[in-house]
Structures are given as C-alpha cells and as structure tokens.
Short mmCIF file of C-alpha atoms in Angstrom, two decimals:
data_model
loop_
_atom_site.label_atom_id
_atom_site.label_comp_id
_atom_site.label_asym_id
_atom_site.label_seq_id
_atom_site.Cartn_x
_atom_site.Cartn_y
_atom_site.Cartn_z
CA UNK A 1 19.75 -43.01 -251.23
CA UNK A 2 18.11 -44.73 -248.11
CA UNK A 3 18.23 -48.73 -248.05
CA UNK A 4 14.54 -48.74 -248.29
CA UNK A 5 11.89 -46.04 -249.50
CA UNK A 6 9.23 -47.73 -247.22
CA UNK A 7 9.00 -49.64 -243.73
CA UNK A 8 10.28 -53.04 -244.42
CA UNK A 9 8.18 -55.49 -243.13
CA UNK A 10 11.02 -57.17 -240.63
CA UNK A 11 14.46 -56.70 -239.36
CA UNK A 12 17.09 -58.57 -237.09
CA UNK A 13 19.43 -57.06 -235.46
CA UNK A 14 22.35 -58.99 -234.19
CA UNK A 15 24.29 -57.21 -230.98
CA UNK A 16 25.20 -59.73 -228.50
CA UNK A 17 27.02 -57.70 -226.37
CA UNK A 18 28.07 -56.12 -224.14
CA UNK A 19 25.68 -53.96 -221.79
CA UNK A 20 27.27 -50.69 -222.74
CA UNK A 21 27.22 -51.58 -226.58
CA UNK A 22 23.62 -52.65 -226.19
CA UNK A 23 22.67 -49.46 -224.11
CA UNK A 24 24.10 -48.03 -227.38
CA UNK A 25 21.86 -49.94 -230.03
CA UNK A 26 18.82 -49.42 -227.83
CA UNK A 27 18.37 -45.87 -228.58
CA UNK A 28 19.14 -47.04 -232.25
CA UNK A 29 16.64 -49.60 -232.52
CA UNK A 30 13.70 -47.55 -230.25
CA UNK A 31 14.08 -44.76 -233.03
CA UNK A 32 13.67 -47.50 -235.90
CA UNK A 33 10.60 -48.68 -233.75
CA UNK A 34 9.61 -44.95 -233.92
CA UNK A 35 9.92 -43.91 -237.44
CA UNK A 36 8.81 -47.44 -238.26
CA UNK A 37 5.85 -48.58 -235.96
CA UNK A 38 4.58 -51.05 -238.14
CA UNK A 39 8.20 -53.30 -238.93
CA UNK A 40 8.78 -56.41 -236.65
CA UNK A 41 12.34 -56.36 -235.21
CA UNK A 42 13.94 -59.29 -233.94
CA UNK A 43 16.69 -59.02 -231.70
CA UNK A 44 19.33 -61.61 -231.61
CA UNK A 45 21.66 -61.07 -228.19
CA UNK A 46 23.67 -63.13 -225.46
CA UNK A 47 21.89 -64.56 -222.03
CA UNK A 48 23.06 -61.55 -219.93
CA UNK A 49 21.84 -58.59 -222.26
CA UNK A 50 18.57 -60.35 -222.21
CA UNK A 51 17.96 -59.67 -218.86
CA UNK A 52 17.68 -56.09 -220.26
CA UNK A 53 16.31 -56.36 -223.21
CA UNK A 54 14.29 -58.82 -223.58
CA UNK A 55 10.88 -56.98 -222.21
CA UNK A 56 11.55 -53.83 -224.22
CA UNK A 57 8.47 -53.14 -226.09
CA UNK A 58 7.55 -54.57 -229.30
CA UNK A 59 10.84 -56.48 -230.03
CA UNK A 60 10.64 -60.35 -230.16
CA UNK A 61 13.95 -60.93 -228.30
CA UNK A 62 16.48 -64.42 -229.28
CA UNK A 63 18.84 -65.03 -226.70
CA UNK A 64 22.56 -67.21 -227.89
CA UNK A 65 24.26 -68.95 -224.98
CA UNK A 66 27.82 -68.30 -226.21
CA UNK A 67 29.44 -70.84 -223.55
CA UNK A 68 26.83 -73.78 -226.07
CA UNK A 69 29.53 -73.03 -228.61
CA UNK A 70 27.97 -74.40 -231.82
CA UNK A 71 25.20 -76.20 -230.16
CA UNK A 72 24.23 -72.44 -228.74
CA UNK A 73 24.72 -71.37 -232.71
CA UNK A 74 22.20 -73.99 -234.12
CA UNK A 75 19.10 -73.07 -231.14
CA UNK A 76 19.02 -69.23 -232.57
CA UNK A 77 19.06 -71.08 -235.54
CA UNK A 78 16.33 -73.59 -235.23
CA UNK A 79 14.35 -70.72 -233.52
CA UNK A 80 14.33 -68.81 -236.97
CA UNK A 81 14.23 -71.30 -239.22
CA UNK A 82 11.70 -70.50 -241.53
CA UNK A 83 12.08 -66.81 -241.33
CA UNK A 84 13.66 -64.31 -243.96
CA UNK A 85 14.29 -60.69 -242.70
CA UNK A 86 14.23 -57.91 -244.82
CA UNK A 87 17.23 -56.84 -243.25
CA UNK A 88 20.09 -58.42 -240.92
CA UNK A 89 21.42 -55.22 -239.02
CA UNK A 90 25.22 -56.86 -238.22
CA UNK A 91 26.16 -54.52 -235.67
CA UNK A 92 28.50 -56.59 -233.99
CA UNK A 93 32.23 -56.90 -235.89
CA UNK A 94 33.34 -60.13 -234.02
CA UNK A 95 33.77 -63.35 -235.88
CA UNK A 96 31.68 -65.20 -233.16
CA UNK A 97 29.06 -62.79 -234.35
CA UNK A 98 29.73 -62.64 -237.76
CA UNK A 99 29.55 -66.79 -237.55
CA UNK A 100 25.86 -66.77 -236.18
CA UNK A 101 24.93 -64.67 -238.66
CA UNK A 102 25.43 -67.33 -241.22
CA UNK A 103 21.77 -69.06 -239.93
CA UNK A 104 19.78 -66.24 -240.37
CA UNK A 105 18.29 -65.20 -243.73
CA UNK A 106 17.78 -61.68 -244.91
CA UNK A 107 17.66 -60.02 -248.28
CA UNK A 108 20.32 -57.49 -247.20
CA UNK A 109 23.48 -57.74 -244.77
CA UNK A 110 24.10 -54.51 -243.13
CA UNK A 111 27.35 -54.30 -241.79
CA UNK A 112 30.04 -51.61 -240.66
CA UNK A 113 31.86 -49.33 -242.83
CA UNK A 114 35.43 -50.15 -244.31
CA UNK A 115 36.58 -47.95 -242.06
CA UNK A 116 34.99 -49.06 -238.59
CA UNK A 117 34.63 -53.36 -239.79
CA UNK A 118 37.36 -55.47 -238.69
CA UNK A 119 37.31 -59.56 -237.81
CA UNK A 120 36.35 -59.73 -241.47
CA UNK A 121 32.63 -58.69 -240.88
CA UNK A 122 32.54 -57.49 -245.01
CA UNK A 123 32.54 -60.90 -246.27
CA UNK A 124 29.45 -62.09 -244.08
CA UNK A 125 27.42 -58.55 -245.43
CA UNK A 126 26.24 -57.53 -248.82
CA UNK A 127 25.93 -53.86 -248.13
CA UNK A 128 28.12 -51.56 -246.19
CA UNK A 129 27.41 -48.42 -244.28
CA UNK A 130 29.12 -45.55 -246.58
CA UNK A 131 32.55 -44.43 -244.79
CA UNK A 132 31.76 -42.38 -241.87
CA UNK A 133 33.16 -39.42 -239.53
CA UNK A 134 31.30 -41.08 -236.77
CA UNK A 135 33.11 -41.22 -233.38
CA UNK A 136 31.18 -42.24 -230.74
CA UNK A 137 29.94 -46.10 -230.94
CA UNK A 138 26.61 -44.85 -230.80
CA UNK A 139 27.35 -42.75 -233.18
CA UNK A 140 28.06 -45.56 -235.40
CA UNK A 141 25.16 -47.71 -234.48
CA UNK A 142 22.68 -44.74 -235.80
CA UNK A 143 24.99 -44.67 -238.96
CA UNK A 144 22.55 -48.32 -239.78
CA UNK A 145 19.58 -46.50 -239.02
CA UNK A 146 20.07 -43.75 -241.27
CA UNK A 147 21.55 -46.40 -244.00
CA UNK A 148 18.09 -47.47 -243.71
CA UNK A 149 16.14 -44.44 -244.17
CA UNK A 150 15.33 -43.90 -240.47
CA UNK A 151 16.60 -40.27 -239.31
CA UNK A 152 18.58 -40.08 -235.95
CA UNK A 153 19.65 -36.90 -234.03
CA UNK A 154 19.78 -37.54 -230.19
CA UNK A 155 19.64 -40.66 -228.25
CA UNK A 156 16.66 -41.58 -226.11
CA UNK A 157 15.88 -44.83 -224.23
CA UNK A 158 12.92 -46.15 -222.77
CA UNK A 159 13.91 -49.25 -220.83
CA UNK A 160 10.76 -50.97 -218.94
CA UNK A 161 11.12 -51.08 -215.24
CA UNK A 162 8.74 -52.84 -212.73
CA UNK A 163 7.37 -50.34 -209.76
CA UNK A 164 9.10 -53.79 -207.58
CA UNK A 165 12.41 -52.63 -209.39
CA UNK A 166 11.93 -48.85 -208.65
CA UNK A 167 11.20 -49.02 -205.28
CA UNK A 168 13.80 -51.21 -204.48
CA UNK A 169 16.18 -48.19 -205.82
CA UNK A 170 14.22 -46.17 -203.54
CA UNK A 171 14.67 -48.25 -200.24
CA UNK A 172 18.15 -47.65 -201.22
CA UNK A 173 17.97 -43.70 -202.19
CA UNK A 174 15.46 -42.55 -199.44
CA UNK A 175 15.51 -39.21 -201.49
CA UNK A 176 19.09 -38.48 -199.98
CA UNK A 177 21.70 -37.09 -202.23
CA UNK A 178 23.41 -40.40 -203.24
CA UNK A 179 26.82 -41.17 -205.29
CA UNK A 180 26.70 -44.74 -206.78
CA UNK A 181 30.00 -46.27 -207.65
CA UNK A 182 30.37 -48.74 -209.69
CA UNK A 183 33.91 -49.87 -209.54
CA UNK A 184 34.80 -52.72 -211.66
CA UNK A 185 35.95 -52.42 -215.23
CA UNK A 186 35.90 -55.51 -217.28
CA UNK A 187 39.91 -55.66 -216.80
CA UNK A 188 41.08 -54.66 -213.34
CA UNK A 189 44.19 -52.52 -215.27
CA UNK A 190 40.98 -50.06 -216.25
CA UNK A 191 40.23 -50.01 -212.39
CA UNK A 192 40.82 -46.79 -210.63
CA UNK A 193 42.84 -46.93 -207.52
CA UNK A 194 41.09 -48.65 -204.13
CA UNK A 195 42.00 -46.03 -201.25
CA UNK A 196 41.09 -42.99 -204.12
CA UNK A 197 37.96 -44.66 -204.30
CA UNK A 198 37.70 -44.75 -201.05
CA UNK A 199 38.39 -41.36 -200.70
CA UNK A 200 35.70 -40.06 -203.00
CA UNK A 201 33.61 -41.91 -200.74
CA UNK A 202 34.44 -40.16 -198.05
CA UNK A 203 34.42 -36.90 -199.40
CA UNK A 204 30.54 -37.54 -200.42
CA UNK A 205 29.72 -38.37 -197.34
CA UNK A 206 31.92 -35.16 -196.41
CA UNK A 207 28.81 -33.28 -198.49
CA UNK A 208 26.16 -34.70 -197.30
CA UNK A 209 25.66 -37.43 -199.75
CA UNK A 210 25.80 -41.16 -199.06
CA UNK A 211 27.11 -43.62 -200.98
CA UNK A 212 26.23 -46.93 -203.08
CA UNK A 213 28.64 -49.64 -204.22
CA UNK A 214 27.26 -51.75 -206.73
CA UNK A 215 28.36 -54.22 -209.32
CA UNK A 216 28.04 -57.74 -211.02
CA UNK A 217 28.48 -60.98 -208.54
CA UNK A 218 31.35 -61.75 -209.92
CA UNK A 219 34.04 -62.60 -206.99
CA UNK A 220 36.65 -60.14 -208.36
CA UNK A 221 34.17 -57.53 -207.96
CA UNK A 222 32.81 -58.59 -204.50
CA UNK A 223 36.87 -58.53 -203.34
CA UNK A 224 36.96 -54.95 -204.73
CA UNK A 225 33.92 -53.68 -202.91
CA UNK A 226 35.22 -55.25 -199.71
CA UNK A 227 38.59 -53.68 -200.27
CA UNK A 228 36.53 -49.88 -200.93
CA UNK A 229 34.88 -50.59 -197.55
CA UNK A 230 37.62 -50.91 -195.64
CA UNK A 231 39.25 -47.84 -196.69
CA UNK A 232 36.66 -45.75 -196.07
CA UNK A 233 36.15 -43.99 -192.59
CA UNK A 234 32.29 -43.31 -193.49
CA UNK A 235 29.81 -45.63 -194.08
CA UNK A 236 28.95 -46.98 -197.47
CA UNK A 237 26.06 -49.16 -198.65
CA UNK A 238 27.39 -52.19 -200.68
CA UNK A 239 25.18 -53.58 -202.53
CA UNK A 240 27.93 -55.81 -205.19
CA UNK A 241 26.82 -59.01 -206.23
CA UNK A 242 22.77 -58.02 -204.64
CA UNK A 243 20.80 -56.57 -207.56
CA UNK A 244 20.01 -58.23 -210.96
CA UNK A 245 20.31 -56.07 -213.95
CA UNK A 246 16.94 -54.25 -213.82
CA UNK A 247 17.27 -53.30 -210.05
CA UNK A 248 20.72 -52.24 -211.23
CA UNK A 249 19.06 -50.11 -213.59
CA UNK A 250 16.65 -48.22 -210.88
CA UNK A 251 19.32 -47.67 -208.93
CA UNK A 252 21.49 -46.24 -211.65
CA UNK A 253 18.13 -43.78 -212.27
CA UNK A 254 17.63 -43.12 -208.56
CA UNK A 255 21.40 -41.84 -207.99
CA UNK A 256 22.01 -38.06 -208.37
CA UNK A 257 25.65 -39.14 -209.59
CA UNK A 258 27.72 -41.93 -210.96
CA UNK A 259 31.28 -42.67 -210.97
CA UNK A 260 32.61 -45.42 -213.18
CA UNK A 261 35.62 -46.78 -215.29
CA UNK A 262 34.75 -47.77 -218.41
CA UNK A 263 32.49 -50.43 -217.81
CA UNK A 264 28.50 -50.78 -218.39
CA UNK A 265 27.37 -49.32 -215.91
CA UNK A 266 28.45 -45.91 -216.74
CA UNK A 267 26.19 -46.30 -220.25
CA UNK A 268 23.11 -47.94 -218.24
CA UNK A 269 22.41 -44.56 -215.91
CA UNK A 270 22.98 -42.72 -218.78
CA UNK A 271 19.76 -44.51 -220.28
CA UNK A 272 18.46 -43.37 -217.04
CA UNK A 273 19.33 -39.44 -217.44
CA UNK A 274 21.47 -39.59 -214.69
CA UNK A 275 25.05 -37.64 -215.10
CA UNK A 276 28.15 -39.71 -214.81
CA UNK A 277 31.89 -38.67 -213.71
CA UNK A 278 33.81 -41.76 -216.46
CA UNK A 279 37.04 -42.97 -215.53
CA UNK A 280 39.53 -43.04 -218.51
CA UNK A 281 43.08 -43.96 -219.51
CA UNK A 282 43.25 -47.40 -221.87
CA UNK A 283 40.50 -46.31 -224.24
CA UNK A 284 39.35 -42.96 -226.02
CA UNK A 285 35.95 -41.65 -223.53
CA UNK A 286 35.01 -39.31 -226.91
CA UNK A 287 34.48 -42.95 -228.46
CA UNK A 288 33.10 -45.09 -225.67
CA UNK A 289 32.41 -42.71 -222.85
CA UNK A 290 29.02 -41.97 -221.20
CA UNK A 291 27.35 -40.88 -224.43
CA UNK A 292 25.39 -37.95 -222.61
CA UNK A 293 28.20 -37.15 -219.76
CA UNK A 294 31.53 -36.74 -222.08
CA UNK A 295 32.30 -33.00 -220.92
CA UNK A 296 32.44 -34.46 -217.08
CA UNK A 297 35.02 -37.48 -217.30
CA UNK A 298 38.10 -37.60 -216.14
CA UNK A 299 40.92 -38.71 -218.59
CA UNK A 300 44.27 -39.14 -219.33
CA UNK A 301 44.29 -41.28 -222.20
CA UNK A 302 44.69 -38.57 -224.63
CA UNK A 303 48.06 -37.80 -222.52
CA UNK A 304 49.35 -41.83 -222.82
CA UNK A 305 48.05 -42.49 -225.93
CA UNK A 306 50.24 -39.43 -227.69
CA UNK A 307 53.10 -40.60 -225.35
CA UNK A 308 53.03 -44.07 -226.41
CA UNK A 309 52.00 -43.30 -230.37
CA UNK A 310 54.54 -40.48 -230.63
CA UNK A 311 51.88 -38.66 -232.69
CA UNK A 312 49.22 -36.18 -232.06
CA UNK A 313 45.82 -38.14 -230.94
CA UNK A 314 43.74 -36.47 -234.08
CA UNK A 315 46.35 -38.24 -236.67
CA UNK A 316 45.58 -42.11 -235.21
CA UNK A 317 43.44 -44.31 -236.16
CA UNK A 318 39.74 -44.28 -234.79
CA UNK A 319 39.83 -46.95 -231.64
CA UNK A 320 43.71 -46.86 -230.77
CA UNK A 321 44.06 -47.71 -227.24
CA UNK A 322 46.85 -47.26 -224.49
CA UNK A 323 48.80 -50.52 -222.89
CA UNK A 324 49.89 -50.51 -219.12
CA UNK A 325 48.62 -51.55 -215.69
CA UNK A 326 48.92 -48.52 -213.65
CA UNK A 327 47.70 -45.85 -216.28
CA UNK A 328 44.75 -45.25 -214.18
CA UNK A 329 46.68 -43.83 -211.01
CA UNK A 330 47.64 -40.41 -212.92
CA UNK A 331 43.32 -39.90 -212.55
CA UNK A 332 43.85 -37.49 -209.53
CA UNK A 333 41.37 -37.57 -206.47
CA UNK A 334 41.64 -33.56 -206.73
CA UNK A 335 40.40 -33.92 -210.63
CA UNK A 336 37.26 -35.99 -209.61
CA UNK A 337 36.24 -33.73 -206.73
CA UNK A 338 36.28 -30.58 -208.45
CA UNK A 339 34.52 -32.77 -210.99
CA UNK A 340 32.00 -33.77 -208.31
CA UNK A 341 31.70 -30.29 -207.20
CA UNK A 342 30.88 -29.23 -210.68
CA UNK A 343 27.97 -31.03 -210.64
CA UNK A 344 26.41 -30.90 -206.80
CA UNK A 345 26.55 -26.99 -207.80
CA UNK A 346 25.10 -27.03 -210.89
CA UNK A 347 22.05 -29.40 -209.42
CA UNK A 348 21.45 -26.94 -206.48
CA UNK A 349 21.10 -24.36 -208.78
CA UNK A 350 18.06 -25.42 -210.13
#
C-alpha cells in the first residue's frame, strides 16, 4: 500500500549531489510534480546543483554550502524553521546528508531500502523503501516515488533554459554535425587515455563533424583539455572552464553526440535527448551509465570486475566497483569508432 492515498500537502527532498545523481532525481521529482500538481516540494541541495535546479518550475529550492560545515547545517536550518513536511524524501545515503536531515521536520523519513542504504541512513528514517530489484540509480530514486503512491515508467526532464543559454549553444553548433567531449571524470584514474581522445577527435573531424571540449574550470580539467589539443592534428573548439552549468546544458542539447567517462555530463545531455557513447571500467554503466544511452557505452568493467572478484558479475553485490589506475586504457579507439559509426548511421537514416 502507497505511503499516502492522497497528495500530501508538502514534501522535501534532500539530494545534494552530485549533477548526475540530481539529473537522476529530476525526472523523479517532475513526475511527483505531475501526478501531484497541487503538493509544494522543497528541495534541499548543495551550491553547485543549484545552479541547475534552482529555477525548475514550481520547486522552492534550499541551497547547503557544505565547505560552512555546521554553520552551512544550521542556515538550511534556520531557513525551515517553522516548517513540517509531510514527507522528507532522504535520497542521499551519506552521513553528511543524513546529518542535515536532523533540522528538518517531517511526519515520515523516507529513506533507501536495506538493501541499497549504507552510512547508516536507517536510523535517521522511519520508513524504508521495500527491498528492491532496482539497478539503475534512477531506478532507485523512482522506487520513493512509487513508495509514495506516484507511478513512474520512463524518465523525462524538463530543465528551464534561457533563449541567451540556447543560442550561445548555437554560436557554438552552427547546425554542423558536432561531437562534444567532455573529458574529465571526477578521479583522473576514470579518465580515458589523452592521445585516444585525441584521436576520436580527429576521426570526427575525419567525418565531417567538428568537435567541442567542454568541462568544469577546475585547473585539472583545463590541463586535460590543453593536453587533448595538442594531440590533435584537426581543430577543436575548447570551451573548458567557459560555460556555467546552464550554457553547459544547451550545449549538451545542441550536440548530435557525446562522449564521456563517468562523470555528469554524460547524465546532463541525456536530460537533453541527446545520445551519449559512456566511458566505463571502475564502476558498473548498467547502474550509473547514461540512463537513456546504456546499449552504446563502451565498457570493460564487467571484464575487471569478474577478474578482480573471481566470481561471475550477476553473483556480487549491487555497486561493487573495480580498483586500478590504468583500467581505462583496455577502452579501444576501434570500440568507440565503430560505436560512433553506429550512431552517425543510424541519424542519417532518418
């Protein structure tokens, strides 16, 4: 039996981060919205997922400065003192989380299942989503909206862009065929290998496409799009460290392709519909791939992670990932180009 038998009145959900996580409980929360047009939701999440959130229709968005420690803790706080929530959707199973949840009142604590908590999320909950089959993490965020009483089948995102935003993209696309890469995993070990890369690049530019390099300004990923560029023998626009998350976004939308590691990017264009070529070998793609794109990535985690487990991947535990630094050179260039190929034919087709 559903949580409730009629719209609550409010709800909070509490997902910090990160972008690909939140991509994840957007399409979660927009069906809630959907079902439930009437319910205020209040969405508590950190300064940079704000940038992305917090103009999504009819969600009053509370941003936590993690790096304020406590004193970050106690302004969510003071901003909902007074309130009491129907519901506290705890979709985050991190003690830092689980910790800020501890300020805000609701009747009922949603958290994970037994068998997808950890960090001790069950003792900061009173109710627990039944044990699920669930793989995907989105997966398991629309396990809460079904606890709920809110029905979930496919994912679908509506995330508000400004016509500045899109044509910004377009200044970039100039309806050309255009390949986006987005390098930069959070670790660098989850990085797939400069000159190959590079070589991608080229071959694009081989078929007629041209390419993007985009990314956070973070100096590690500036050095990395510096390092692509010099490999390459064909020109590449680099645009690391020059678009905030919403121009990001466009661009993501605007691109006919993206190729990614496992990093955010690769779950923000597929809010935008656009297909994505993931990068795997540390963690399971059939659990935090490109929710929309999972027949097109390119992995070899299932080959580590039996190597290093010794068993077969269906008998380990949901989430078990692969250790090692140069996992990610046994992605072959041949692997993503036929990938590529796959998907310039299948476009020209229609």
């Amino acid at each position: 039996m559903a949580l409730f038998s009629s719209p609550p009145k409010s709800l909070c959900i509490l997902r910090l981060s990160a972008i690909g996580d939140v991509c994840h409980a957007i399409a979660v929360v927009q069906a809630i919205q959907q079902h439930w047009p009437e319910t205020d939701i209040t969405w508590v999440t950190g300064k940079i997922e704000t940038q992305l959130i917090g103009n999504l229709p009819g969600i009053k968005v509370v941003t936590f400065d993690k790096k304020a420690g406590l004193k970050g803790m106690l302004a969510v706080w003071s901003v909902l003192k007074g309130q009491k929530f129907d519901a506290l959707l705890h979709m985050q199973a991190a003690i830092r989380a689980s910790a800020l949840s501890l300020g805000i009142k609701a009747k009922y604590r949603v958290g994970f299942s037994r068998n997808r908590t950890k960090e001790g999320q069950w003792l900061f909950t009173n109710k627990h989503l039944p044990n699920t089959d669930s793989f995907h993490v989105l997966d398991n965020f629309a396990d809460f909206a079904r606890y709920i009483g809110v029905p979930f089948t496919a994912p679908n995102w509506n995330i508000p862009l400004t016509d500045e935003d899109i044509q910004f993209a377009k200044h970039y696309t100039a309806d050309k065929k255009t390949l986006l890469i987005s390098p930069a995993a959070s670790k660098d070990e989850r990085n797939w290998l400069t000159e190959r890369y590079a070589e991608i690049a080229d071959h694009a530019n081989q078929q007629g496409m041209q390419v993007l390099l985009c990314g956070s300004p973070a100096p590690r990923e500036i050095n990395l799009g510096k390092s692509i560029e010099q490999h390459c023998q064909y020109p590449v626009v680099n645009l690391i460290g020059q678009t905030n998350l919403k121009q990001l976004t466009a661009l993501l939308g605007q691109a006919d392709v993206v190729l990614a590691p496992d990093t955010g990017p690769a779950h923000l264009a597929t809010t935008q519909g656009t297909p994505v070529i993931g990068l795997y070998a540390h963690s399971n793609p059939k659990r935090t791939g490109p929710y929309n794109s999972l027949d097109i990535v390119a992995s070899v985690y299932e080959q580590h992670v039996e190597e290093q487990q010794g068993k077969p991947i269906h008998d380990l535990p949901w989430g078990t990932r692969v250790k090692g630094t140069d996992l990610m050179q046994d992605i072959s260039v041949e692997h993503v180009k036929n990938i590529l190929a796959g998907i310039l034919s299948t476009a020209n087709q229609r």
